[in-house]
Amino acid sequence: MKKIFIAALIAITLSLLPVDGQEKYIPTGITQVTVFKNGAQISGEVPLNLQQGTLDIVAGGLSPFIDASSIQVKGEGDFMILGVNHRNNFLENPGESSIIDDLRAKIEALTIKIEDEKTAVDVLLEKEIFLKSNYDVVTNKTTITSDQLKSFLDLYSTNSELVKFAVLKKTRLIKEYEKEKQLLESQLSSSADRSKLPTGEIIVSVTASKPVTGKLKLSYVVMNAGWYPSYDIRVDDISSPASIIYKANIYQTSGIDWKDVRVSLSNASPMTAGVLPPLYPWFIDFYSPPVLYEEVKVRGVASMPAAREKKGDAGFLMKEESAPIPVSVSESNISFSFDINVPQTIVSDGKPDVVELQRLSVPASFSYESVPKISTSAYLMGYITGWEKYNFLAGESNIYFDNTFTGKGYINTAELTDTLPVSLGADNSITVKRERRIDFTSHKMIGANREEILSFLITVRNNKKQAVAIKLHDQIPLSQNSSITVEATELTGGKLNSTTGEIRWDLKIEPQETKNIIFTYTVKYPKNQKVILE
């Protein structure tokens, strides 16, 4: 009997030991997400309680869009990692998001209401049939008196009317329910329904020479996620500081909701390749732009704005204020990241979640500028100096002036200048008009050449209660042919940049004052050629 007991104990003990190649499934949560401009690195941990032997740990419940070459696994404990593999499990899925669950619940509730109302309508219609049947029976009787007939007709009319109105109300209610249900079904079909998605799994083969505890740290990259910056720029008036609110728009469709996880936003690109990329030869040659027209032309060409003059201490002096959500900035030699210190939940539906990163108080240097050849508006411009210290990225901005939304702008950090211009929108209290001076515009032949004289009048009026400084920009054409000559003959004090052809006037205009600017230029070219001017 004792031998039997010992044999049974040994058998039970052996059955508890892992068999080489056996799999152990462990659902894996998310502990940290680093979101890049395109892509995201997702990190998680798997706790281990190992017996002696070899075991395949299946870290499950992961995104089905894992870049296999980006998987990294680190072990902590007295065990050895033998290998790492990746697969998708089509028998399980990570489940639907709470938004989709809520949509399905609303559709089901509306379906029940529609069924209830249709049943009520059927009952009312049967009641109407019953009233009609009794009406036919009573009216066909010859023994009924006129008073009895009148009383019955009144009763039938009242009840029939009540039934018909009740059917009408319920029919209208059913239509409303069906319309609402159709809208919810359309929203559901356009949502990220993950019910058919597989679940990602990382299989880690481990071996231990004795029972140990430890954990595996996993990380992988998915590309269907990212973030982009946006800004709110607020100015009360040109004598007050500006406020810049720096925001991050985070989105993801990784198939897994990021629930209550630490999120970092990086401007770096995820390095998913595990092999050093080759460096191929870099060939250069002269650039020959395509010829669009055979005839010679002089036209205004939009170009990148010229570098602004460097501002002195009167420019922006930026001071960071506390943001509603604690955010810290980590910087390296080649990149930086915003570390959001409050756990975030980002649902896998592709819709951006907005997080405020920084709020900057900006004592501002402002000026008005206008390009009347293109637009008759005067734009309020601000200039930020030392902007590179604040980790700005190129992005769209919402502009508010005097507590009014005035439009959208764009912060372009690609300009290699120490001053970052920011457009704060058009100010309708400054009017600008550009018109051709017909009496001073001519076209004539002089020997073998044609001579064209073009003259323009620019009118600027300040309707504000205070004086303003405004810069006007216009241009004369540039010749790319030695047979074409261009000469500015009248600029009214404007400064001509002979390299770009741009003319700039720096004006100070008093309240309710109007100033006129005249500029004239002459173009000469052979009379057997054609030149397109304005």
Short mmCIF file of N, CA and C in Angstrom, two decimals, residues 29-193:
data_model
loop_
_atom_site.label_atom_id
_atom_site.label_comp_id
_atom_site.label_asym_id
_atom_site.label_seq_id
_atom_site.Cartn_x
_atom_site.Cartn_y
_atom_site.Cartn_z
N GLY A 29 -0.90 42.89 -20.94
CA GLY A 29 -1.39 44.26 -20.97
C GLY A 29 -0.35 45.21 -21.53
N ILE A 30 -0.73 46.48 -21.64
CA ILE A 30 0.16 47.52 -22.15
C ILE A 30 0.57 48.41 -20.98
N THR A 31 1.86 48.65 -20.83
CA THR A 31 2.37 49.50 -19.77
C THR A 31 2.85 50.85 -20.26
N GLN A 32 3.31 50.91 -21.51
CA GLN A 32 3.89 52.15 -22.03
C GLN A 32 3.73 52.18 -23.54
N VAL A 33 3.41 53.36 -24.08
CA VAL A 33 3.32 53.55 -25.53
C VAL A 33 4.10 54.80 -25.90
N THR A 34 5.03 54.64 -26.82
CA THR A 34 5.74 55.79 -27.39
C THR A 34 5.20 56.00 -28.80
N VAL A 35 4.54 57.13 -29.00
CA VAL A 35 3.90 57.42 -30.27
C VAL A 35 4.82 58.31 -31.10
N PHE A 36 5.11 57.88 -32.32
CA PHE A 36 5.92 58.65 -33.25
C PHE A 36 5.00 59.42 -34.19
N LYS A 37 5.58 60.27 -35.04
CA LYS A 37 4.75 60.97 -36.01
C LYS A 37 4.02 59.97 -36.89
N ASN A 38 4.67 58.86 -37.21
CA ASN A 38 4.03 57.76 -37.92
C ASN A 38 4.48 56.47 -37.25
N GLY A 39 3.54 55.82 -36.58
CA GLY A 39 3.87 54.57 -35.90
C GLY A 39 3.91 54.75 -34.39
N ALA A 40 3.96 53.63 -33.68
CA ALA A 40 4.02 53.66 -32.21
C ALA A 40 4.72 52.40 -31.73
N GLN A 41 5.51 52.57 -30.67
CA GLN A 41 6.16 51.43 -30.02
C GLN A 41 5.37 51.11 -28.75
N ILE A 42 4.88 49.88 -28.67
CA ILE A 42 4.03 49.44 -27.56
C ILE A 42 4.84 48.50 -26.67
N SER A 43 4.80 48.74 -25.37
CA SER A 43 5.55 47.93 -24.41
C SER A 43 4.60 47.30 -23.41
N GLY A 44 4.96 46.09 -22.97
CA GLY A 44 4.17 45.37 -21.96
C GLY A 44 5.05 44.43 -21.17
N GLU A 45 4.48 43.86 -20.10
CA GLU A 45 5.22 42.94 -19.23
C GLU A 45 4.41 41.67 -19.01
N VAL A 46 5.14 40.55 -18.89
CA VAL A 46 4.52 39.25 -18.62
C VAL A 46 5.16 38.67 -17.36
N PRO A 47 4.42 38.48 -16.28
CA PRO A 47 4.99 37.86 -15.07
C PRO A 47 5.19 36.36 -15.29
N LEU A 48 6.27 35.81 -14.76
CA LEU A 48 6.59 34.40 -14.94
C LEU A 48 6.74 33.70 -13.60
N ASN A 49 6.25 32.47 -13.56
CA ASN A 49 6.45 31.56 -12.43
C ASN A 49 6.81 30.20 -13.03
N LEU A 50 8.13 29.96 -13.21
CA LEU A 50 8.59 28.82 -14.01
C LEU A 50 9.03 27.66 -13.14
N GLN A 51 8.77 26.47 -13.65
CA GLN A 51 9.33 25.25 -13.07
C GLN A 51 10.58 24.88 -13.87
N GLN A 52 11.26 23.87 -13.46
CA GLN A 52 12.44 23.42 -14.18
C GLN A 52 12.02 22.85 -15.55
N GLY A 53 12.77 23.22 -16.58
CA GLY A 53 12.50 22.70 -17.92
C GLY A 53 12.32 23.83 -18.93
N THR A 54 11.77 23.45 -20.08
CA THR A 54 11.58 24.39 -21.20
C THR A 54 10.10 24.62 -21.42
N LEU A 55 9.74 25.86 -21.67
CA LEU A 55 8.33 26.22 -21.82
C LEU A 55 8.21 27.34 -22.85
N ASP A 56 7.16 27.28 -23.65
CA ASP A 56 6.85 28.35 -24.59
C ASP A 56 5.82 29.28 -23.96
N ILE A 57 6.23 30.50 -23.66
CA ILE A 57 5.32 31.50 -23.10
C ILE A 57 4.64 32.23 -24.26
N VAL A 58 3.31 32.20 -24.31
CA VAL A 58 2.54 32.87 -25.35
C VAL A 58 1.98 34.17 -24.77
N ALA A 59 2.59 35.29 -25.14
CA ALA A 59 2.09 36.60 -24.71
C ALA A 59 0.97 36.98 -25.68
N GLY A 60 -0.26 36.90 -25.21
CA GLY A 60 -1.41 37.08 -26.09
C GLY A 60 -2.16 38.38 -25.85
N GLY A 61 -3.19 38.58 -26.66
CA GLY A 61 -3.99 39.79 -26.56
C GLY A 61 -3.31 41.01 -27.12
N LEU A 62 -2.39 40.82 -28.06
CA LEU A 62 -1.62 41.94 -28.62
C LEU A 62 -2.25 42.41 -29.93
N SER A 63 -1.71 43.48 -30.46
CA SER A 63 -2.18 44.01 -31.74
C SER A 63 -1.92 43.01 -32.86
N PRO A 64 -2.84 42.86 -33.79
CA PRO A 64 -2.59 41.97 -34.93
C PRO A 64 -1.72 42.60 -36.01
N PHE A 65 -1.29 43.86 -35.81
CA PHE A 65 -0.52 44.57 -36.83
C PHE A 65 0.93 44.77 -36.40
N ILE A 66 1.48 43.83 -35.69
CA ILE A 66 2.85 43.93 -35.20
C ILE A 66 3.84 43.84 -36.36
N ASP A 67 4.82 44.74 -36.39
CA ASP A 67 5.95 44.63 -37.31
C ASP A 67 6.91 43.62 -36.68
N ALA A 68 6.98 42.43 -37.27
CA ALA A 68 7.74 41.34 -36.66
C ALA A 68 9.21 41.69 -36.47
N SER A 69 9.77 42.50 -37.37
CA SER A 69 11.19 42.84 -37.25
C SER A 69 11.47 43.80 -36.10
N SER A 70 10.43 44.36 -35.50
CA SER A 70 10.62 45.34 -34.42
C SER A 70 10.50 44.72 -33.03
N ILE A 71 10.18 43.44 -32.94
CA ILE A 71 9.93 42.80 -31.63
C ILE A 71 11.23 42.74 -30.82
N GLN A 72 11.14 43.19 -29.59
CA GLN A 72 12.25 43.09 -28.64
C GLN A 72 11.73 42.46 -27.36
N VAL A 73 12.50 41.49 -26.81
CA VAL A 73 12.11 40.79 -25.59
C VAL A 73 13.30 40.78 -24.64
N LYS A 74 13.05 41.17 -23.40
CA LYS A 74 14.08 41.16 -22.37
C LYS A 74 13.58 40.35 -21.18
N GLY A 75 14.42 39.45 -20.70
CA GLY A 75 14.05 38.63 -19.56
C GLY A 75 14.68 39.12 -18.27
N GLU A 76 13.93 39.08 -17.19
CA GLU A 76 14.42 39.43 -15.87
C GLU A 76 14.17 38.25 -14.94
N GLY A 77 15.24 37.58 -14.53
CA GLY A 77 15.12 36.40 -13.68
C GLY A 77 16.18 35.37 -14.05
N ASP A 78 16.26 34.31 -13.26
CA ASP A 78 17.27 33.27 -13.46
C ASP A 78 16.76 32.24 -14.46
N PHE A 79 16.57 32.66 -15.70
CA PHE A 79 16.15 31.76 -16.78
C PHE A 79 16.77 32.27 -18.06
N MET A 80 16.66 31.47 -19.13
CA MET A 80 17.29 31.81 -20.41
C MET A 80 16.22 31.84 -21.51
N ILE A 81 16.32 32.86 -22.38
CA ILE A 81 15.44 32.94 -23.55
C ILE A 81 16.08 32.17 -24.70
N LEU A 82 15.36 31.18 -25.22
CA LEU A 82 15.89 30.35 -26.30
C LEU A 82 15.49 30.85 -27.69
N GLY A 83 14.34 31.50 -27.79
CA GLY A 83 13.88 31.95 -29.10
C GLY A 83 12.62 32.79 -28.97
N VAL A 84 12.36 33.59 -30.03
CA VAL A 84 11.19 34.47 -30.06
C VAL A 84 10.53 34.33 -31.42
N ASN A 85 9.22 34.12 -31.43
CA ASN A 85 8.45 34.02 -32.67
C ASN A 85 7.19 34.86 -32.55
N HIS A 86 6.55 35.06 -33.69
CA HIS A 86 5.33 35.88 -33.73
C HIS A 86 4.29 35.18 -34.60
N ARG A 87 3.03 35.33 -34.20
CA ARG A 87 1.93 34.78 -35.00
C ARG A 87 0.65 35.55 -34.67
N ASN A 88 -0.36 35.37 -35.53
CA ASN A 88 -1.69 35.90 -35.27
C ASN A 88 -2.64 34.75 -34.99
N ASN A 89 -3.47 34.91 -33.98
CA ASN A 89 -4.43 33.89 -33.59
C ASN A 89 -5.80 34.32 -34.09
N PHE A 90 -6.34 33.58 -35.07
CA PHE A 90 -7.62 33.94 -35.66
C PHE A 90 -8.80 33.36 -34.91
N LEU A 91 -8.53 32.56 -33.88
CA LEU A 91 -9.61 32.00 -33.08
C LEU A 91 -10.03 32.93 -31.95
N GLU A 92 -9.20 33.90 -31.64
CA GLU A 92 -9.52 34.87 -30.60
C GLU A 92 -9.31 36.26 -31.16
N ASN A 93 -10.03 37.21 -30.59
CA ASN A 93 -9.81 38.60 -30.95
C ASN A 93 -9.83 39.44 -29.69
N PRO A 94 -9.24 40.61 -29.74
CA PRO A 94 -9.12 41.41 -28.53
C PRO A 94 -10.41 42.02 -28.04
N GLY A 95 -11.51 41.78 -28.76
CA GLY A 95 -12.78 42.33 -28.31
C GLY A 95 -13.06 43.69 -28.93
N GLU A 96 -14.30 44.04 -28.90
CA GLU A 96 -14.72 45.29 -29.49
C GLU A 96 -14.57 46.42 -28.49
N SER A 97 -14.43 47.61 -29.00
CA SER A 97 -14.28 48.77 -28.14
C SER A 97 -15.61 49.08 -27.45
N SER A 98 -15.53 49.86 -26.39
CA SER A 98 -16.73 50.22 -25.64
C SER A 98 -17.69 51.05 -26.50
N ILE A 99 -17.15 51.81 -27.45
CA ILE A 99 -18.00 52.61 -28.34
C ILE A 99 -18.86 51.71 -29.20
N ILE A 100 -18.24 50.67 -29.77
CA ILE A 100 -18.99 49.74 -30.60
C ILE A 100 -20.01 48.96 -29.77
N ASP A 101 -19.62 48.56 -28.57
CA ASP A 101 -20.56 47.88 -27.68
C ASP A 101 -21.76 48.78 -27.38
N ASP A 102 -21.50 50.05 -27.16
CA ASP A 102 -22.59 50.99 -26.86
C ASP A 102 -23.51 51.16 -28.07
N LEU A 103 -22.92 51.22 -29.28
CA LEU A 103 -23.74 51.33 -30.48
C LEU A 103 -24.62 50.10 -30.65
N ARG A 104 -24.06 48.93 -30.45
CA ARG A 104 -24.85 47.70 -30.58
C ARG A 104 -25.97 47.67 -29.55
N ALA A 105 -25.71 48.12 -28.33
CA ALA A 105 -26.73 48.12 -27.29
C ALA A 105 -27.87 49.08 -27.65
N LYS A 106 -27.54 50.26 -28.19
CA LYS A 106 -28.57 51.22 -28.59
C LYS A 106 -29.42 50.67 -29.74
N ILE A 107 -28.77 50.02 -30.70
CA ILE A 107 -29.51 49.44 -31.83
C ILE A 107 -30.45 48.34 -31.34
N GLU A 108 -29.99 47.52 -30.41
CA GLU A 108 -30.83 46.45 -29.86
C GLU A 108 -32.02 47.03 -29.10
N ALA A 109 -31.79 48.11 -28.32
CA ALA A 109 -32.89 48.74 -27.58
C ALA A 109 -33.93 49.33 -28.53
N LEU A 110 -33.47 49.96 -29.62
CA LEU A 110 -34.40 50.51 -30.60
C LEU A 110 -35.17 49.41 -31.32
N THR A 111 -34.51 48.30 -31.60
CA THR A 111 -35.19 47.17 -32.24
C THR A 111 -36.34 46.67 -31.37
N ILE A 112 -36.10 46.57 -30.06
CA ILE A 112 -37.15 46.13 -29.13
C ILE A 112 -38.30 47.14 -29.10
N LYS A 113 -37.98 48.44 -29.09
CA LYS A 113 -39.03 49.46 -29.08
C LYS A 113 -39.87 49.39 -30.35
N ILE A 114 -39.20 49.19 -31.50
CA ILE A 114 -39.94 49.09 -32.76
C ILE A 114 -40.87 47.89 -32.76
N GLU A 115 -40.39 46.75 -32.24
CA GLU A 115 -41.24 45.56 -32.15
C GLU A 115 -42.43 45.79 -31.24
N ASP A 116 -42.20 46.48 -30.10
CA ASP A 116 -43.31 46.76 -29.17
C ASP A 116 -44.35 47.66 -29.82
N GLU A 117 -43.90 48.70 -30.52
CA GLU A 117 -44.85 49.62 -31.14
C GLU A 117 -45.61 48.96 -32.28
N LYS A 118 -44.95 48.11 -33.04
CA LYS A 118 -45.64 47.40 -34.13
C LYS A 118 -46.69 46.44 -33.56
N THR A 119 -46.37 45.81 -32.44
CA THR A 119 -47.36 44.93 -31.80
C THR A 119 -48.55 45.74 -31.32
N ALA A 120 -48.29 46.92 -30.74
CA ALA A 120 -49.38 47.78 -30.29
C ALA A 120 -50.25 48.22 -31.45
N VAL A 121 -49.64 48.50 -32.60
CA VAL A 121 -50.40 48.88 -33.79
C VAL A 121 -51.29 47.72 -34.24
N ASP A 122 -50.76 46.51 -34.22
CA ASP A 122 -51.55 45.34 -34.61
C ASP A 122 -52.78 45.19 -33.71
N VAL A 123 -52.60 45.40 -32.40
CA VAL A 123 -53.72 45.30 -31.46
C VAL A 123 -54.77 46.37 -31.77
N LEU A 124 -54.31 47.58 -32.04
CA LEU A 124 -55.25 48.66 -32.37
C LEU A 124 -56.00 48.38 -33.66
N LEU A 125 -55.31 47.81 -34.65
CA LEU A 125 -55.99 47.48 -35.91
C LEU A 125 -57.04 46.39 -35.70
N GLU A 126 -56.74 45.43 -34.83
CA GLU A 126 -57.75 44.40 -34.52
C GLU A 126 -58.95 45.02 -33.81
N LYS A 127 -58.68 46.00 -32.93
CA LYS A 127 -59.77 46.69 -32.26
C LYS A 127 -60.63 47.45 -33.26
N GLU A 128 -59.96 48.05 -34.27
CA GLU A 128 -60.70 48.77 -35.31
C GLU A 128 -61.58 47.80 -36.11
N ILE A 129 -61.04 46.63 -36.41
CA ILE A 129 -61.84 45.61 -37.13
C ILE A 129 -63.04 45.18 -36.30
N PHE A 130 -62.83 45.02 -34.99
CA PHE A 130 -63.92 44.63 -34.08
C PHE A 130 -65.02 45.70 -34.06
N LEU A 131 -64.61 46.98 -33.99
CA LEU A 131 -65.61 48.05 -34.01
C LEU A 131 -66.37 48.07 -35.31
N LYS A 132 -65.66 47.86 -36.42
CA LYS A 132 -66.32 47.86 -37.74
C LYS A 132 -67.31 46.70 -37.86
N SER A 133 -66.93 45.54 -37.33
CA SER A 133 -67.83 44.37 -37.39
C SER A 133 -69.10 44.64 -36.59
N ASN A 134 -68.96 45.20 -35.38
CA ASN A 134 -70.14 45.53 -34.57
C ASN A 134 -70.98 46.59 -35.24
N TYR A 135 -70.32 47.53 -35.90
CA TYR A 135 -71.06 48.57 -36.62
C TYR A 135 -71.92 47.95 -37.72
N ASP A 136 -71.36 47.00 -38.45
CA ASP A 136 -72.12 46.36 -39.54
C ASP A 136 -73.30 45.57 -38.98
N VAL A 137 -73.07 44.89 -37.85
CA VAL A 137 -74.15 44.07 -37.26
C VAL A 137 -75.29 44.95 -36.79
N VAL A 138 -74.93 46.03 -36.06
CA VAL A 138 -75.97 46.88 -35.48
C VAL A 138 -76.73 47.63 -36.56
N THR A 139 -76.03 48.18 -37.54
CA THR A 139 -76.73 48.97 -38.56
C THR A 139 -77.60 48.12 -39.47
N ASN A 140 -77.38 46.81 -39.50
CA ASN A 140 -78.21 45.93 -40.33
C ASN A 140 -79.44 45.41 -39.60
N LYS A 141 -79.54 45.69 -38.29
CA LYS A 141 -80.72 45.26 -37.54
C LYS A 141 -81.90 46.17 -37.86
N THR A 142 -83.09 45.54 -38.02
CA THR A 142 -84.31 46.32 -38.33
C THR A 142 -85.07 46.71 -37.08
N THR A 143 -84.73 46.07 -35.94
CA THR A 143 -85.49 46.31 -34.70
C THR A 143 -84.91 47.44 -33.88
N ILE A 144 -83.75 48.00 -34.28
CA ILE A 144 -83.11 49.03 -33.49
C ILE A 144 -83.82 50.36 -33.68
N THR A 145 -83.98 51.09 -32.58
CA THR A 145 -84.63 52.39 -32.64
C THR A 145 -83.64 53.44 -33.11
N SER A 146 -84.21 54.59 -33.48
CA SER A 146 -83.36 55.68 -33.96
C SER A 146 -82.48 56.22 -32.85
N ASP A 147 -82.99 56.29 -31.60
CA ASP A 147 -82.16 56.77 -30.48
C ASP A 147 -81.01 55.81 -30.20
N GLN A 148 -81.32 54.49 -30.23
CA GLN A 148 -80.25 53.50 -30.01
C GLN A 148 -79.19 53.58 -31.12
N LEU A 149 -79.67 53.77 -32.36
CA LEU A 149 -78.72 53.87 -33.47
C LEU A 149 -77.83 55.09 -33.33
N LYS A 150 -78.45 56.23 -32.91
CA LYS A 150 -77.66 57.45 -32.73
C LYS A 150 -76.61 57.27 -31.63
N SER A 151 -76.97 56.66 -30.53
CA SER A 151 -76.02 56.44 -29.43
C SER A 151 -74.89 55.53 -29.87
N PHE A 152 -75.22 54.49 -30.62
CA PHE A 152 -74.19 53.57 -31.08
C PHE A 152 -73.24 54.24 -32.07
N LEU A 153 -73.81 55.07 -32.97
CA LEU A 153 -72.96 55.74 -33.94
C LEU A 153 -72.00 56.73 -33.26
N ASP A 154 -72.51 57.42 -32.23
CA ASP A 154 -71.62 58.32 -31.48
C ASP A 154 -70.51 57.55 -30.81
N LEU A 155 -70.84 56.42 -30.19
CA LEU A 155 -69.84 55.59 -29.53
C LEU A 155 -68.82 55.03 -30.52
N TYR A 156 -69.32 54.58 -31.67
CA TYR A 156 -68.43 54.03 -32.69
C TYR A 156 -67.49 55.11 -33.24
N SER A 157 -68.05 56.29 -33.48
CA SER A 157 -67.25 57.38 -34.04
C SER A 157 -66.13 57.79 -33.08
N THR A 158 -66.50 57.90 -31.78
CA THR A 158 -65.49 58.31 -30.79
C THR A 158 -64.39 57.27 -30.68
N ASN A 159 -64.76 56.01 -30.53
CA ASN A 159 -63.75 54.96 -30.38
C ASN A 159 -62.93 54.77 -31.65
N SER A 160 -63.57 54.86 -32.80
CA SER A 160 -62.85 54.70 -34.06
C SER A 160 -61.82 55.82 -34.25
N GLU A 161 -62.23 57.06 -33.85
CA GLU A 161 -61.30 58.18 -33.96
C GLU A 161 -60.10 58.00 -33.04
N LEU A 162 -60.37 57.54 -31.82
CA LEU A 162 -59.27 57.32 -30.87
C LEU A 162 -58.30 56.26 -31.39
N VAL A 163 -58.85 55.20 -31.98
CA VAL A 163 -58.01 54.12 -32.49
C VAL A 163 -57.16 54.62 -33.66
N LYS A 164 -57.77 55.36 -34.58
CA LYS A 164 -57.03 55.83 -35.76
C LYS A 164 -55.91 56.78 -35.37
N PHE A 165 -56.18 57.71 -34.42
CA PHE A 165 -55.13 58.63 -33.97
C PHE A 165 -54.02 57.90 -33.23
N ALA A 166 -54.39 56.89 -32.46
CA ALA A 166 -53.37 56.11 -31.75
C ALA A 166 -52.48 55.37 -32.75
N VAL A 167 -53.09 54.80 -33.81
CA VAL A 167 -52.30 54.12 -34.85
C VAL A 167 -51.39 55.11 -35.55
N LEU A 168 -51.90 56.32 -35.84
CA LEU A 168 -51.10 57.34 -36.52
C LEU A 168 -49.89 57.74 -35.68
N LYS A 169 -50.10 57.98 -34.37
CA LYS A 169 -49.01 58.37 -33.48
C LYS A 169 -47.94 57.28 -33.39
N LYS A 170 -48.38 56.06 -33.27
CA LYS A 170 -47.42 54.97 -33.14
C LYS A 170 -46.69 54.72 -34.46
N THR A 171 -47.36 54.93 -35.58
CA THR A 171 -46.70 54.79 -36.88
C THR A 171 -45.60 55.85 -37.04
N ARG A 172 -45.90 57.07 -36.62
CA ARG A 172 -44.88 58.13 -36.67
C ARG A 172 -43.72 57.82 -35.73
N LEU A 173 -44.04 57.29 -34.55
CA LEU A 173 -42.98 56.95 -33.59
C LEU A 173 -42.09 55.84 -34.13
N ILE A 174 -42.71 54.87 -34.82
CA ILE A 174 -41.94 53.78 -35.42
C ILE A 174 -40.99 54.34 -36.48
N LYS A 175 -41.45 55.29 -37.28
CA LYS A 175 -40.58 55.89 -38.30
C LYS A 175 -39.40 56.60 -37.66
N GLU A 176 -39.63 57.30 -36.55
CA GLU A 176 -38.54 57.98 -35.85
C GLU A 176 -37.53 56.97 -35.31
N TYR A 177 -38.03 55.90 -34.71
CA TYR A 177 -37.14 54.85 -34.20
C TYR A 177 -36.32 54.22 -35.32
N GLU A 178 -36.98 53.94 -36.45
CA GLU A 178 -36.28 53.31 -37.58
C GLU A 178 -35.23 54.25 -38.17
N LYS A 179 -35.53 55.55 -38.22
CA LYS A 179 -34.54 56.53 -38.72
C LYS A 179 -33.34 56.59 -37.79
N GLU A 180 -33.58 56.63 -36.48
CA GLU A 180 -32.48 56.66 -35.51
C GLU A 180 -31.67 55.37 -35.58
N LYS A 181 -32.35 54.25 -35.75
CA LYS A 181 -31.65 52.96 -35.85
C LYS A 181 -30.78 52.92 -37.10
N GLN A 182 -31.28 53.46 -38.22
CA GLN A 182 -30.50 53.47 -39.46
C GLN A 182 -29.24 54.31 -39.30
N LEU A 183 -29.34 55.46 -38.62
CA LEU A 183 -28.17 56.30 -38.39
C LEU A 183 -27.14 55.58 -37.52
N LEU A 184 -27.60 54.88 -36.48
CA LEU A 184 -26.69 54.14 -35.62
C LEU A 184 -26.03 52.99 -36.37
N GLU A 185 -26.78 52.32 -37.24
CA GLU A 185 -26.21 51.23 -38.02
C GLU A 185 -25.16 51.75 -39.00
N SER A 186 -25.41 52.95 -39.59
CA SER A 186 -24.42 53.55 -40.48
C SER A 186 -23.15 53.91 -39.72
N GLN A 187 -23.34 54.45 -38.50
CA GLN A 187 -22.18 54.79 -37.68
C GLN A 187 -21.41 53.54 -37.29
N LEU A 188 -22.14 52.47 -36.98
CA LEU A 188 -21.49 51.22 -36.61
C LEU A 188 -20.69 50.64 -37.77
N SER A 189 -21.25 50.70 -38.98
CA SER A 189 -20.56 50.13 -40.14
C SER A 189 -19.30 50.92 -40.48
N SER A 190 -19.29 52.23 -40.15
CA SER A 190 -18.11 53.04 -40.44
C SER A 190 -17.10 53.02 -39.30
N SER A 191 -17.48 52.45 -38.17
CA SER A 191 -16.56 52.39 -37.02
C SER A 191 -15.59 51.24 -37.20
N ALA A 192 -14.56 51.24 -36.38
CA ALA A 192 -13.52 50.20 -36.47
C ALA A 192 -14.03 48.95 -35.76
N ASP A 193 -14.81 48.16 -36.47
CA ASP A 193 -15.32 46.91 -35.90
C ASP A 193 -14.21 45.87 -35.94
#
